[in-house]
Amino acid sequence: MFQLLFFINFLFFVSSTSKESIHIIEDLPIGTSIYTFYTEGCKTENSTGTYRFVDSQKNSNDFFLIDPYTGRVTTKKLIDRDDFCLRRMCSCAKCEITLEVLCVHTGQIFFNDLSVIIDDQNDHAPQFPKSSVTIDVLENVPVGYVIPIDVASDPDYGNNSIQGYRLVEDNSTGKNYSNRIQQAFQLDYSKKNDLLALRLMKVLDRELCDSLQYIIQAYD
């Protein structure tokens, strides 16, 4: 007669602590210590419990390590806030993720939650789709005529994203310099709608001036 003898260890839930919140900046060096859990009841004079993430397969946990004996959390990979936003791992408005941690000590389980808010740094410069554009305009278009312009892009968020544009005249050299029409266009930008355009401010005369050059600068 075959008999199978087995044992079951019963663990029981004890308590959970209130969620704490910390801020870190993106792109911290790998191995940077960001937090250490000190769970009441999970450490005694003679023994210490072990820490681990509740769900080791959770995407955000892939970017952090936790020391099982000290509860110290360090970065495992470079954290790019803009990438987290694009992958919808966090909200673009407030990139906040929660690390769920448990500590097991003498058959007891203690739960801890840590809110990690990832702050953006200005690590991207605005980029236009093209470095130069040629636009053909009829000389008899009325003053106030609007020419839409492609906006620049910047993956950074909030105050680190695009704040506005500048129009710089670049008509100091070339053919018929003395006949250039000064301040023929102004730049219109709606930050709310993210729309950019050139607006004609003066009458054009091709016989007087057959081309104008401008530089549009995006600043963050």
Short mmCIF file of N, CA and C in Angstrom, two decimals, residues 43 194 216 219:
data_model
loop_
_atom_site.label_atom_id
_atom_site.label_comp_id
_atom_site.label_asym_id
_atom_site.label_seq_id
_atom_site.Cartn_x
_atom_site.Cartn_y
_atom_site.Cartn_z
N LYS A 43 10.37 42.37 11.22
CA LYS A 43 11.74 42.23 11.68
C LYS A 43 11.74 42.20 13.20
N ASP A 194 -2.84 73.43 -30.72
CA ASP A 194 -1.58 73.01 -31.34
C ASP A 194 -1.60 73.28 -32.85
N ILE A 216 11.76 79.59 -38.45
CA ILE A 216 10.80 79.39 -37.36
C ILE A 216 11.49 78.58 -36.28
N TYR A 219 10.55 76.63 -29.15
CA TYR A 219 11.26 76.61 -27.88
C TYR A 219 10.45 75.90 -26.80
#
